[in-house]
């Protein structure tokens, strides 16, 4: 199936590892040119160069913190330099671990800036570029936790839920400009960060980190396995394409059977 993504300009945040990197590779494989953002410039630049060489596309690395105004401005400017973006993937984010009773305001604010304000600011800067180019696609990587919380991470649950509602609200505002906005809620996706955490948690009890990850999958996912970043990226790539032209303002679950409701 030709997805018609050749020559498109795609901005992807959190693109140096894990899910964002897999989405970047997926779009590059379809011929899209990339603007990739993450805080750590070295790892990002190495991946941008690798992807550009492998797929014959252009890939610009922008070392930027999306939780700040300056960071989002740098990303918007990099997209403008390429002539404007057609696709924006708001992917940068991270889990949390706290109780509501103990977490300070500053922690709530930091996650609000990372998961919500980054998407707000990037939409304000990049949607006008898309409009000038005749339309575009904005996708938000929230989480199954936006609707089915994990109790150890209340700040993550709440801020991802807000991102999901932002996505829905933005979709109505932007569809008159032919910009389709959607959200994706993933379940357990096996990124290097999960492996690092599993290794840390099992270090003092024999180091069976693979067994630990299997127990997490057994507990949460009907499929009893983690998904790969590529399995999730495939959905982002499809939603980025004209093949998904009637997908507007929805949230798509990619969770291996983790969601317990209809
Ligand atoms: P990783 O921790 O593997 O990667 C996160 C990426 O985001 C890195 O490139 C990181 O680079 C970048 N990043 C983090 N903070 C910022 C910031 N403030 N500004 C710019 N870039 C930033 O995450 P995953 O791939 O696992 O997750 C990606 C997204 O998917 C997240 O939003 C997460 O909530 C969501 N998700 C993940 C699931 C999973 O099981 N893995 C399940 C459901 C949702 P750097 O540190 O250099 O900035």
PDB file of C-alpha atoms and ligand atoms in Angstrom:
ATOM      1  CA  UNK A   1       0.000   0.000   0.000  1.00  0.00           C
ATOM      2  CA  UNK A   2       1.474   3.365  -0.972  1.00  0.00           C
ATOM      3  CA  UNK A   3       0.920   5.635   2.001  1.00  0.00           C
ATOM      4  CA  UNK A   4       1.753   8.786   0.049  1.00  0.00           C
ATOM      5  CA  UNK A   5       4.225  10.003   2.661  1.00  0.00           C
ATOM      6  CA  UNK A   6       7.177  10.540   0.332  1.00  0.00           C
ATOM      7  CA  UNK A   7       8.597  14.063   0.649  1.00  0.00           C
ATOM      8  CA  UNK A   8       6.414  15.025   3.629  1.00  0.00           C
ATOM      9  CA  UNK A   9       8.053  16.928   6.488  1.00  0.00           C
ATOM     10  CA  UNK A  10       7.495  15.212   9.841  1.00  0.00           C
ATOM     11  CA  UNK A  11       8.342  16.632  13.282  1.00  0.00           C
ATOM     12  CA  UNK A  12       8.761  14.002  15.997  1.00  0.00           C
ATOM     13  CA  UNK A  13       9.477  14.807  19.636  1.00  0.00           C
ATOM     14  CA  UNK A  14      11.268  12.343  21.891  1.00  0.00           C
ATOM     15  CA  UNK A  15      12.793  10.809  18.783  1.00  0.00           C
ATOM     16  CA  UNK A  16      16.202   9.638  20.011  1.00  0.00           C
ATOM     17  CA  UNK A  17      15.144   6.259  21.443  1.00  0.00           C
ATOM     18  CA  UNK A  18      12.185   3.962  22.016  1.00  0.00           C
ATOM     19  CA  UNK A  19       8.810   4.699  20.437  1.00  0.00           C
ATOM     20  CA  UNK A  20       9.726   8.092  18.958  1.00  0.00           C
ATOM     21  CA  UNK A  21      12.766   6.613  17.230  1.00  0.00           C
ATOM     22  CA  UNK A  22      10.649   3.772  15.806  1.00  0.00           C
ATOM     23  CA  UNK A  23       8.105   6.297  14.466  1.00  0.00           C
ATOM     24  CA  UNK A  24      10.948   8.308  12.918  1.00  0.00           C
ATOM     25  CA  UNK A  25      12.263   5.167  11.191  1.00  0.00           C
ATOM     26  CA  UNK A  26       8.769   4.194  10.060  1.00  0.00           C
ATOM     27  CA  UNK A  27       8.132   7.585   8.470  1.00  0.00           C
ATOM     28  CA  UNK A  28      11.626   7.710   6.945  1.00  0.00           C
ATOM     29  CA  UNK A  29      11.046   4.273   5.415  1.00  0.00           C
ATOM     30  CA  UNK A  30       8.034   5.822   3.653  1.00  0.00           C
ATOM     31  CA  UNK A  31      10.231   8.656   2.342  1.00  0.00           C
ATOM     32  CA  UNK A  32       9.325  11.441   4.788  1.00  0.00           C
ATOM     33  CA  UNK A  33      11.924  14.031   5.755  1.00  0.00           C
ATOM     34  CA  UNK A  34      12.369  14.508   9.481  1.00  0.00           C
ATOM     35  CA  UNK A  35      12.830  17.103  12.209  1.00  0.00           C
ATOM     36  CA  UNK A  36      13.757  15.134  15.319  1.00  0.00           C
ATOM     37  CA  UNK A  37      13.761  16.562  18.846  1.00  0.00           C
ATOM     38  CA  UNK A  38      15.044  15.393  22.234  1.00  0.00           C
ATOM     39  CA  UNK A  39      17.073  17.006  25.014  1.00  0.00           C
ATOM     40  CA  UNK A  40      20.234  14.940  24.573  1.00  0.00           C
ATOM     41  CA  UNK A  41      21.795  16.211  21.360  1.00  0.00           C
ATOM     42  CA  UNK A  42      24.542  13.636  20.908  1.00  0.00           C
ATOM     43  CA  UNK A  43      22.326  10.540  20.797  1.00  0.00           C
ATOM     44  CA  UNK A  44      19.763  12.402  18.679  1.00  0.00           C
ATOM     45  CA  UNK A  45      22.322  13.580  16.130  1.00  0.00           C
ATOM     46  CA  UNK A  46      23.728  10.069  15.794  1.00  0.00           C
ATOM     47  CA  UNK A  47      20.251   8.630  15.134  1.00  0.00           C
ATOM     48  CA  UNK A  48      19.361  11.432  12.704  1.00  0.00           C
ATOM     49  CA  UNK A  49      22.527  10.767  10.683  1.00  0.00           C
ATOM     50  CA  UNK A  50      21.927   7.001  10.733  1.00  0.00           C
ATOM     51  CA  UNK A  51      18.303   7.346   9.564  1.00  0.00           C
ATOM     52  CA  UNK A  52      19.193   9.888   6.860  1.00  0.00           C
ATOM     53  CA  UNK A  53      21.872   7.563   5.494  1.00  0.00           C
ATOM     54  CA  UNK A  54      19.740   4.411   5.685  1.00  0.00           C
ATOM     55  CA  UNK A  55      16.594   5.795   4.029  1.00  0.00           C
ATOM     56  CA  UNK A  56      17.934   8.615   1.839  1.00  0.00           C
ATOM     57  CA  UNK A  57      15.853  11.312   3.534  1.00  0.00           C
ATOM     58  CA  UNK A  58      16.872  14.499   5.326  1.00  0.00           C
ATOM     59  CA  UNK A  59      16.819  14.380   9.120  1.00  0.00           C
ATOM     60  CA  UNK A  60      17.457  17.488  11.214  1.00  0.00           C
ATOM     61  CA  UNK A  61      18.287  17.019  14.900  1.00  0.00           C
ATOM     62  CA  UNK A  62      17.067  19.714  17.311  1.00  0.00           C
ATOM     63  CA  UNK A  63      18.388  19.414  20.868  1.00  0.00           C
ATOM     64  CA  UNK A  64      15.470  20.933  22.784  1.00  0.00           C
ATOM     65  CA  UNK A  65      13.444  20.485  25.965  1.00  0.00           C
ATOM     66  CA  UNK A  66       9.794  20.396  24.827  1.00  0.00           C
ATOM     67  CA  UNK A  67       8.663  21.304  28.338  1.00  0.00           C
ATOM     68  CA  UNK A  68       9.996  24.843  27.807  1.00  0.00           C
ATOM     69  CA  UNK A  69       8.933  27.744  25.590  1.00  0.00           C
ATOM     70  CA  UNK A  70      12.459  28.062  24.196  1.00  0.00           C
ATOM     71  CA  UNK A  71      12.552  24.360  23.339  1.00  0.00           C
ATOM     72  CA  UNK A  72       9.270  24.391  21.428  1.00  0.00           C
ATOM     73  CA  UNK A  73      10.292  27.605  19.641  1.00  0.00           C
ATOM     74  CA  UNK A  74      13.505  25.946  18.444  1.00  0.00           C
ATOM     75  CA  UNK A  75      11.525  23.006  17.036  1.00  0.00           C
ATOM     76  CA  UNK A  76       8.988  25.280  15.320  1.00  0.00           C
ATOM     77  CA  UNK A  77      11.849  27.304  13.786  1.00  0.00           C
ATOM     78  CA  UNK A  78      13.601  24.151  12.522  1.00  0.00           C
ATOM     79  CA  UNK A  79      10.380  23.010  10.842  1.00  0.00           C
ATOM     80  CA  UNK A  80       9.898  26.465   9.299  1.00  0.00           C
ATOM     81  CA  UNK A  81      13.416  26.300   7.882  1.00  0.00           C
ATOM     82  CA  UNK A  82      12.442  23.160   5.992  1.00  0.00           C
ATOM     83  CA  UNK A  83       9.435  24.979   4.517  1.00  0.00           C
ATOM     84  CA  UNK A  84       6.972  23.986   7.249  1.00  0.00           C
ATOM     85  CA  UNK A  85       5.722  20.700   8.685  1.00  0.00           C
ATOM     86  CA  UNK A  86       3.062  18.325   7.333  1.00  0.00           C
ATOM     87  CA  UNK A  87       3.120  15.945  10.296  1.00  0.00           C
ATOM     88  CA  UNK A  88       3.652  16.558  14.025  1.00  0.00           C
ATOM     89  CA  UNK A  89       4.063  13.625  16.404  1.00  0.00           C
ATOM     90  CA  UNK A  90       3.936  14.718  20.056  1.00  0.00           C
ATOM     91  CA  UNK A  91       5.663  11.743  21.616  1.00  0.00           C
ATOM     92  CA  UNK A  92       8.112  13.023  24.273  1.00  0.00           C
ATOM     93  CA  UNK A  93       7.029  11.969  27.724  1.00  0.00           C
ATOM     94  CA  UNK A  94       7.875   9.787  30.677  1.00  0.00           C
ATOM     95  CA  UNK A  95       6.314   7.811  33.504  1.00  0.00           C
ATOM     96  CA  UNK A  96       6.082   8.953  37.106  1.00  0.00           C
ATOM     97  CA  UNK A  97       5.995   7.377  40.554  1.00  0.00           C
ATOM     98  CA  UNK A  98       4.424   9.132  43.555  1.00  0.00           C
ATOM     99  CA  UNK A  99       1.364   9.514  45.725  1.00  0.00           C
ATOM    100  CA  UNK A 100      -1.024  12.438  45.499  1.00  0.00           C
ATOM    101  CA  UNK A 101      -0.455  13.087  49.212  1.00  0.00           C
ATOM    102  CA  UNK A 102       3.300  13.436  48.860  1.00  0.00           C
ATOM    103  CA  UNK A 103       4.001  14.886  45.388  1.00  0.00           C
ATOM    104  CA  UNK A 104       4.804  18.623  45.448  1.00  0.00           C
ATOM    105  CA  UNK A 105       3.212  21.193  43.120  1.00  0.00           C
ATOM    106  CA  UNK A 106       6.470  21.478  41.180  1.00  0.00           C
ATOM    107  CA  UNK A 107       6.228  17.856  40.059  1.00  0.00           C
ATOM    108  CA  UNK A 108       2.654  18.303  38.835  1.00  0.00           C
ATOM    109  CA  UNK A 109       3.741  21.423  36.949  1.00  0.00           C
ATOM    110  CA  UNK A 110       6.731  19.685  35.323  1.00  0.00           C
ATOM    111  CA  UNK A 111       4.535  16.888  33.929  1.00  0.00           C
ATOM    112  CA  UNK A 112       1.877  19.384  32.832  1.00  0.00           C
ATOM    113  CA  UNK A 113       4.560  21.258  30.870  1.00  0.00           C
ATOM    114  CA  UNK A 114       5.991  18.051  29.368  1.00  0.00           C
ATOM    115  CA  UNK A 115       2.788  16.207  28.470  1.00  0.00           C
ATOM    116  CA  UNK A 116       0.320  19.047  27.801  1.00  0.00           C
ATOM    117  CA  UNK A 117       1.936  22.457  27.264  1.00  0.00           C
ATOM    118  CA  UNK A 118       4.474  21.012  24.816  1.00  0.00           C
ATOM    119  CA  UNK A 119       1.573  19.853  22.638  1.00  0.00           C
ATOM    120  CA  UNK A 120      -0.257  23.176  23.039  1.00  0.00           C
ATOM    121  CA  UNK A 121       2.783  25.266  22.130  1.00  0.00           C
ATOM    122  CA  UNK A 122       3.828  23.069  19.216  1.00  0.00           C
ATOM    123  CA  UNK A 123       0.278  23.116  17.828  1.00  0.00           C
ATOM    124  CA  UNK A 124       0.199  26.921  18.009  1.00  0.00           C
ATOM    125  CA  UNK A 125       3.478  27.165  16.115  1.00  0.00           C
ATOM    126  CA  UNK A 126       3.141  24.323  13.642  1.00  0.00           C
ATOM    127  CA  UNK A 127      -0.556  24.295  12.711  1.00  0.00           C
ATOM    128  CA  UNK A 128      -0.171  27.625  10.826  1.00  0.00           C
ATOM    129  CA  UNK A 129       2.674  26.034   8.817  1.00  0.00           C
ATOM    130  CA  UNK A 130       0.404  23.096   7.973  1.00  0.00           C
ATOM    131  CA  UNK A 131      -2.425  25.408   6.999  1.00  0.00           C
ATOM    132  CA  UNK A 132      -0.137  27.208   4.536  1.00  0.00           C
ATOM    133  CA  UNK A 133       0.815  23.814   3.043  1.00  0.00           C
ATOM    134  CA  UNK A 134      -2.834  22.820   2.573  1.00  0.00           C
ATOM    135  CA  UNK A 135      -3.297  20.625   5.640  1.00  0.00           C
ATOM    136  CA  UNK A 136      -1.536  18.184   7.908  1.00  0.00           C
ATOM    137  CA  UNK A 137      -1.663  15.623  10.681  1.00  0.00           C
ATOM    138  CA  UNK A 138      -1.044  16.003  14.424  1.00  0.00           C
ATOM    139  CA  UNK A 139      -0.786  12.852  16.554  1.00  0.00           C
ATOM    140  CA  UNK A 140      -0.518  12.651  20.325  1.00  0.00           C
ATOM    141  CA  UNK A 141       1.118   9.724  22.073  1.00  0.00           C
ATOM    142  CA  UNK A 142      -0.849   9.568  25.334  1.00  0.00           C
ATOM    143  CA  UNK A 143      -1.186   6.177  27.054  1.00  0.00           C
ATOM    144  CA  UNK A 144      -3.715   3.584  28.106  1.00  0.00           C
ATOM    145  CA  UNK A 145      -3.196   5.204  31.530  1.00  0.00           C
ATOM    146  CA  UNK A 146      -5.215   8.162  30.251  1.00  0.00           C
ATOM    147  CA  UNK A 147      -8.331   6.024  30.763  1.00  0.00           C
ATOM    148  CA  UNK A 148      -7.141   3.027  32.819  1.00  0.00           C
ATOM    149  CA  UNK A 149      -4.802   4.268  35.529  1.00  0.00           C
ATOM    150  CA  UNK A 150      -1.837   2.531  37.071  1.00  0.00           C
ATOM    151  CA  UNK A 151      -2.102   3.540  40.722  1.00  0.00           C
ATOM    152  CA  UNK A 152       1.615   4.219  41.334  1.00  0.00           C
ATOM    153  CA  UNK A 153       1.700   7.091  38.827  1.00  0.00           C
ATOM    154  CA  UNK A 154      -1.176   9.527  39.445  1.00  0.00           C
ATOM    155  CA  UNK A 155       0.587  12.475  37.833  1.00  0.00           C
ATOM    156  CA  UNK A 156       1.216  10.461  34.673  1.00  0.00           C
ATOM    157  CA  UNK A 157      -2.410   9.268  34.559  1.00  0.00           C
ATOM    158  CA  UNK A 158      -3.846  12.758  34.990  1.00  0.00           C
ATOM    159  CA  UNK A 159      -1.523  14.563  32.579  1.00  0.00           C
ATOM    160  CA  UNK A 160      -1.973  11.915  29.858  1.00  0.00           C
ATOM    161  CA  UNK A 161      -5.731  12.137  30.320  1.00  0.00           C
ATOM    162  CA  UNK A 162      -5.463  15.894  29.790  1.00  0.00           C
ATOM    163  CA  UNK A 163      -3.401  15.317  26.646  1.00  0.00           C
ATOM    164  CA  UNK A 164      -6.098  12.997  25.286  1.00  0.00           C
ATOM    165  CA  UNK A 165      -8.775  15.645  25.850  1.00  0.00           C
ATOM    166  CA  UNK A 166      -6.521  18.312  24.334  1.00  0.00           C
ATOM    167  CA  UNK A 167      -6.209  16.140  21.243  1.00  0.00           C
ATOM    168  CA  UNK A 168      -9.980  15.787  20.937  1.00  0.00           C
ATOM    169  CA  UNK A 169     -10.568  19.501  21.441  1.00  0.00           C
ATOM    170  CA  UNK A 170      -7.831  20.564  19.027  1.00  0.00           C
ATOM    171  CA  UNK A 171      -9.189  18.249  16.327  1.00  0.00           C
ATOM    172  CA  UNK A 172     -12.432  20.203  16.067  1.00  0.00           C
ATOM    173  CA  UNK A 173     -10.612  23.525  15.913  1.00  0.00           C
ATOM    174  CA  UNK A 174      -8.193  22.459  13.169  1.00  0.00           C
ATOM    175  CA  UNK A 175     -10.240  20.271  10.841  1.00  0.00           C
ATOM    176  CA  UNK A 176     -11.535  23.319   8.896  1.00  0.00           C
ATOM    177  CA  UNK A 177      -7.860  23.828   7.889  1.00  0.00           C
ATOM    178  CA  UNK A 178      -7.641  20.184   6.749  1.00  0.00           C
ATOM    179  CA  UNK A 179      -5.479  19.255   9.744  1.00  0.00           C
ATOM    180  CA  UNK A 180      -6.426  15.880  11.219  1.00  0.00           C
ATOM    181  CA  UNK A 181      -5.691  15.458  14.920  1.00  0.00           C
ATOM    182  CA  UNK A 182      -5.770  12.074  16.665  1.00  0.00           C
ATOM    183  CA  UNK A 183      -4.452  10.383  19.780  1.00  0.00           C
ATOM    184  CA  UNK A 184      -2.893   6.957  20.314  1.00  0.00           C
ATOM    185  CA  UNK A 185      -3.067   5.119  23.641  1.00  0.00           C
ATOM    186  CA  UNK A 186      -0.458   2.405  23.916  1.00  0.00           C
ATOM    187  CA  UNK A 187      -0.249  -0.375  26.473  1.00  0.00           C
ATOM    188  CA  UNK A 188       3.057  -2.059  27.361  1.00  0.00           C
ATOM    189  CA  UNK A 189       5.711  -1.252  24.769  1.00  0.00           C
ATOM    190  CA  UNK A 190       9.165  -2.736  25.286  1.00  0.00           C
ATOM    191  CA  UNK A 191      11.519   0.230  25.138  1.00  0.00           C
ATOM    192  CA  UNK A 192      15.089   0.347  26.517  1.00  0.00           C
ATOM    193  CA  UNK A 193      13.711   2.265  29.497  1.00  0.00           C
ATOM    194  CA  UNK A 194      11.523  -0.693  30.555  1.00  0.00           C
ATOM    195  CA  UNK A 195      14.563  -2.988  30.309  1.00  0.00           C
ATOM    196  CA  UNK A 196      16.671  -0.595  32.393  1.00  0.00           C
ATOM    197  CA  UNK A 197      13.969  -0.409  35.072  1.00  0.00           C
ATOM    198  CA  UNK A 198      13.555  -4.198  35.114  1.00  0.00           C
ATOM    199  CA  UNK A 199      17.303  -4.647  35.527  1.00  0.00           C
ATOM    200  CA  UNK A 200      17.365  -2.162  38.413  1.00  0.00           C
ATOM    201  CA  UNK A 201      14.395  -3.765  40.176  1.00  0.00           C
ATOM    202  CA  UNK A 202      15.838  -7.278  39.945  1.00  0.00           C
ATOM    203  CA  UNK A 203      19.495  -6.435  40.587  1.00  0.00           C
ATOM    204  CA  UNK A 204      19.378  -7.529  44.227  1.00  0.00           C
ATOM    205  CA  UNK A 205      17.185 -10.582  43.751  1.00  0.00           C
ATOM    206  CA  UNK A 206      19.087 -12.609  41.140  1.00  0.00           C
ATOM    207  CA  UNK A 207      18.826 -10.357  38.086  1.00  0.00           C
ATOM    208  CA  UNK A 208      16.002 -12.163  36.293  1.00  0.00           C
ATOM    209  CA  UNK A 209      14.842  -9.018  34.521  1.00  0.00           C
ATOM    210  CA  UNK A 210      13.233 -10.915  31.651  1.00  0.00           C
ATOM    211  CA  UNK A 211      11.147 -12.888  34.154  1.00  0.00           C
ATOM    212  CA  UNK A 212      10.104  -9.625  35.766  1.00  0.00           C
ATOM    213  CA  UNK A 213       8.985  -8.164  32.418  1.00  0.00           C
ATOM    214  CA  UNK A 214       7.058 -11.367  31.669  1.00  0.00           C
ATOM    215  CA  UNK A 215       5.278 -11.082  35.013  1.00  0.00           C
ATOM    216  CA  UNK A 216       4.287  -7.488  34.162  1.00  0.00           C
ATOM    217  CA  UNK A 217       2.922  -8.627  30.782  1.00  0.00           C
ATOM    218  CA  UNK A 218       1.107 -11.580  32.375  1.00  0.00           C
ATOM    219  CA  UNK A 219      -0.527  -9.289  34.917  1.00  0.00           C
ATOM    220  CA  UNK A 220      -1.667  -6.555  32.529  1.00  0.00           C
ATOM    221  CA  UNK A 221      -1.977  -7.653  28.901  1.00  0.00           C
ATOM    222  CA  UNK A 222      -4.364 -10.324  27.609  1.00  0.00           C
ATOM    223  CA  UNK A 223      -1.722 -11.137  24.962  1.00  0.00           C
ATOM    224  CA  UNK A 224       0.779 -11.792  27.787  1.00  0.00           C
ATOM    225  CA  UNK A 225       3.532  -9.927  26.009  1.00  0.00           C
ATOM    226  CA  UNK A 226       4.891  -6.444  25.472  1.00  0.00           C
ATOM    227  CA  UNK A 227       4.447  -4.818  22.080  1.00  0.00           C
ATOM    228  CA  UNK A 228       7.494  -3.689  20.133  1.00  0.00           C
ATOM    229  CA  UNK A 229       8.085  -0.002  19.337  1.00  0.00           C
ATOM    230  CA  UNK A 230       7.740  -0.970  15.651  1.00  0.00           C
ATOM    231  CA  UNK A 231       4.261  -2.478  16.194  1.00  0.00           C
ATOM    232  CA  UNK A 232       3.147   0.820  17.696  1.00  0.00           C
ATOM    233  CA  UNK A 233       4.998   2.932  15.125  1.00  0.00           C
ATOM    234  CA  UNK A 234       3.093   1.180  12.314  1.00  0.00           C
ATOM    235  CA  UNK A 235      -0.138   2.680  13.649  1.00  0.00           C
ATOM    236  CA  UNK A 236       1.376   6.173  13.866  1.00  0.00           C
ATOM    237  CA  UNK A 237       2.644   5.888  10.292  1.00  0.00           C
ATOM    238  CA  UNK A 238      -0.762   4.797   8.997  1.00  0.00           C
ATOM    239  CA  UNK A 239      -2.551   7.584  10.900  1.00  0.00           C
ATOM    240  CA  UNK A 240      -0.040  10.080   9.442  1.00  0.00           C
ATOM    241  CA  UNK A 241      -1.054   9.096   5.929  1.00  0.00           C
ATOM    242  CA  UNK A 242      -3.926  10.042   3.647  1.00  0.00           C
ATOM    243  CA  UNK A 243      -5.070   6.421   3.974  1.00  0.00           C
ATOM    244  CA  UNK A 244      -6.437   7.493   7.356  1.00  0.00           C
ATOM    245  CA  UNK A 245      -8.289  10.464   5.854  1.00  0.00           C
ATOM    246  CA  UNK A 246     -11.521   9.876   7.792  1.00  0.00           C
ATOM    247  CA  UNK A 247      -9.758   9.378  11.159  1.00  0.00           C
ATOM    248  CA  UNK A 248     -10.432  12.651  12.973  1.00  0.00           C
ATOM    249  CA  UNK A 249     -10.560  13.464  16.675  1.00  0.00           C
ATOM    250  CA  UNK A 250     -10.331   9.888  17.914  1.00  0.00           C
ATOM    251  CA  UNK A 251      -8.139   7.884  20.239  1.00  0.00           C
ATOM    252  CA  UNK A 252      -6.796   4.556  19.014  1.00  0.00           C
ATOM    253  CA  UNK A 253      -5.712   1.889  21.481  1.00  0.00           C
ATOM    254  CA  UNK A 254      -2.687  -0.294  20.731  1.00  0.00           C
ATOM    255  CA  UNK A 255      -2.434  -2.319  23.904  1.00  0.00           C
ATOM    256  CA  UNK A 256      -2.270  -6.076  23.335  1.00  0.00           C
ATOM    257  CA  UNK A 257      -5.578  -6.552  25.112  1.00  0.00           C
ATOM    258  CA  UNK A 258      -4.711  -4.508  28.207  1.00  0.00           C
ATOM    259  CA  UNK A 259      -7.812  -2.297  28.105  1.00  0.00           C
ATOM    260  CA  UNK A 260     -10.480  -3.805  30.337  1.00  0.00           C
ATOM    261  CA  UNK A 261     -13.455  -1.851  29.025  1.00  0.00           C
ATOM    262  CA  UNK A 262     -15.174  -1.582  25.634  1.00  0.00           C
TER     263      UNK A 262
HETATM  264  P1  LIG B   1      11.762   6.697  26.328  1.00  0.00           P
HETATM  265  O1  LIG B   1      12.034   7.089  27.733  1.00  0.00           O
HETATM  266  O2  LIG B   1      12.323   5.440  25.789  1.00  0.00           O
HETATM  267  O3  LIG B   1      12.148   7.911  25.340  1.00  0.00           O
HETATM  268  C1  LIG B   1      11.692   9.179  25.604  1.00  0.00           C
HETATM  269  C2  LIG B   1      12.172  10.110  24.516  1.00  0.00           C
HETATM  270  O4  LIG B   1      11.695  11.426  24.814  1.00  0.00           O
HETATM  271  C3  LIG B   1      13.672  10.213  24.440  1.00  0.00           C
HETATM  272  O5  LIG B   1      14.047  10.507  23.109  1.00  0.00           O
HETATM  273  C4  LIG B   1      13.974  11.403  25.344  1.00  0.00           C
HETATM  274  O6  LIG B   1      15.243  11.942  25.026  1.00  0.00           O
HETATM  275  C5  LIG B   1      12.810  12.314  24.981  1.00  0.00           C
HETATM  276  N1  LIG B   1      12.407  13.278  26.002  1.00  0.00           N
HETATM  277  C6  LIG B   1      12.085  13.062  27.289  1.00  0.00           C
HETATM  278  N2  LIG B   1      11.810  14.222  27.908  1.00  0.00           N
HETATM  279  C7  LIG B   1      11.944  15.195  26.979  1.00  0.00           C
HETATM  280  C8  LIG B   1      11.824  16.607  27.009  1.00  0.00           C
HETATM  281  N3  LIG B   1      11.500  17.250  28.127  1.00  0.00           N
HETATM  282  N4  LIG B   1      12.037  17.297  25.861  1.00  0.00           N
HETATM  283  C9  LIG B   1      12.383  16.652  24.717  1.00  0.00           C
HETATM  284  N5  LIG B   1      12.516  15.320  24.634  1.00  0.00           N
HETATM  285  C10 LIG B   1      12.313  14.601  25.762  1.00  0.00           C
HETATM  286  O7  LIG B   1      10.150   6.681  26.205  1.00  0.00           O
HETATM  287  P2  LIG B   1       9.162   5.707  25.423  1.00  0.00           P
HETATM  288  O8  LIG B   1       9.614   5.531  24.026  1.00  0.00           O
HETATM  289  O9  LIG B   1       8.891   4.530  26.285  1.00  0.00           O
HETATM  290  O10 LIG B   1       7.835   6.600  25.473  1.00  0.00           O
HETATM  291  C11 LIG B   1       7.539   7.573  24.499  1.00  0.00           C
HETATM  292  C12 LIG B   1       6.136   8.070  24.768  1.00  0.00           C
HETATM  293  O11 LIG B   1       5.230   6.974  24.763  1.00  0.00           O
HETATM  294  C13 LIG B   1       5.958   8.759  26.128  1.00  0.00           C
HETATM  295  O12 LIG B   1       5.123   9.879  25.996  1.00  0.00           O
HETATM  296  C14 LIG B   1       5.285   7.685  26.967  1.00  0.00           C
HETATM  297  O13 LIG B   1       4.516   8.237  27.984  1.00  0.00           O
HETATM  298  C15 LIG B   1       4.440   6.990  25.930  1.00  0.00           C
HETATM  299  N6  LIG B   1       4.063   5.630  26.271  1.00  0.00           N
HETATM  300  C16 LIG B   1       5.033   4.668  26.495  1.00  0.00           C
HETATM  301  C17 LIG B   1       4.658   3.360  26.799  1.00  0.00           C
HETATM  302  C18 LIG B   1       5.656   2.282  27.027  1.00  0.00           C
HETATM  303  O14 LIG B   1       5.280   1.189  27.512  1.00  0.00           O
HETATM  304  N7  LIG B   1       6.919   2.466  26.701  1.00  0.00           N
HETATM  305  C19 LIG B   1       3.238   2.998  26.934  1.00  0.00           C
HETATM  306  C20 LIG B   1       2.320   4.075  26.678  1.00  0.00           C
HETATM  307  C21 LIG B   1       2.732   5.328  26.365  1.00  0.00           C
HETATM  308  P3  LIG B   1      16.061  12.893  26.069  1.00  0.00           P
HETATM  309  O15 LIG B   1      16.024  12.196  27.386  1.00  0.00           O
HETATM  310  O16 LIG B   1      17.418  13.016  25.468  1.00  0.00           O
HETATM  311  O17 LIG B   1      15.320  14.181  26.085  1.00  0.00           O
END
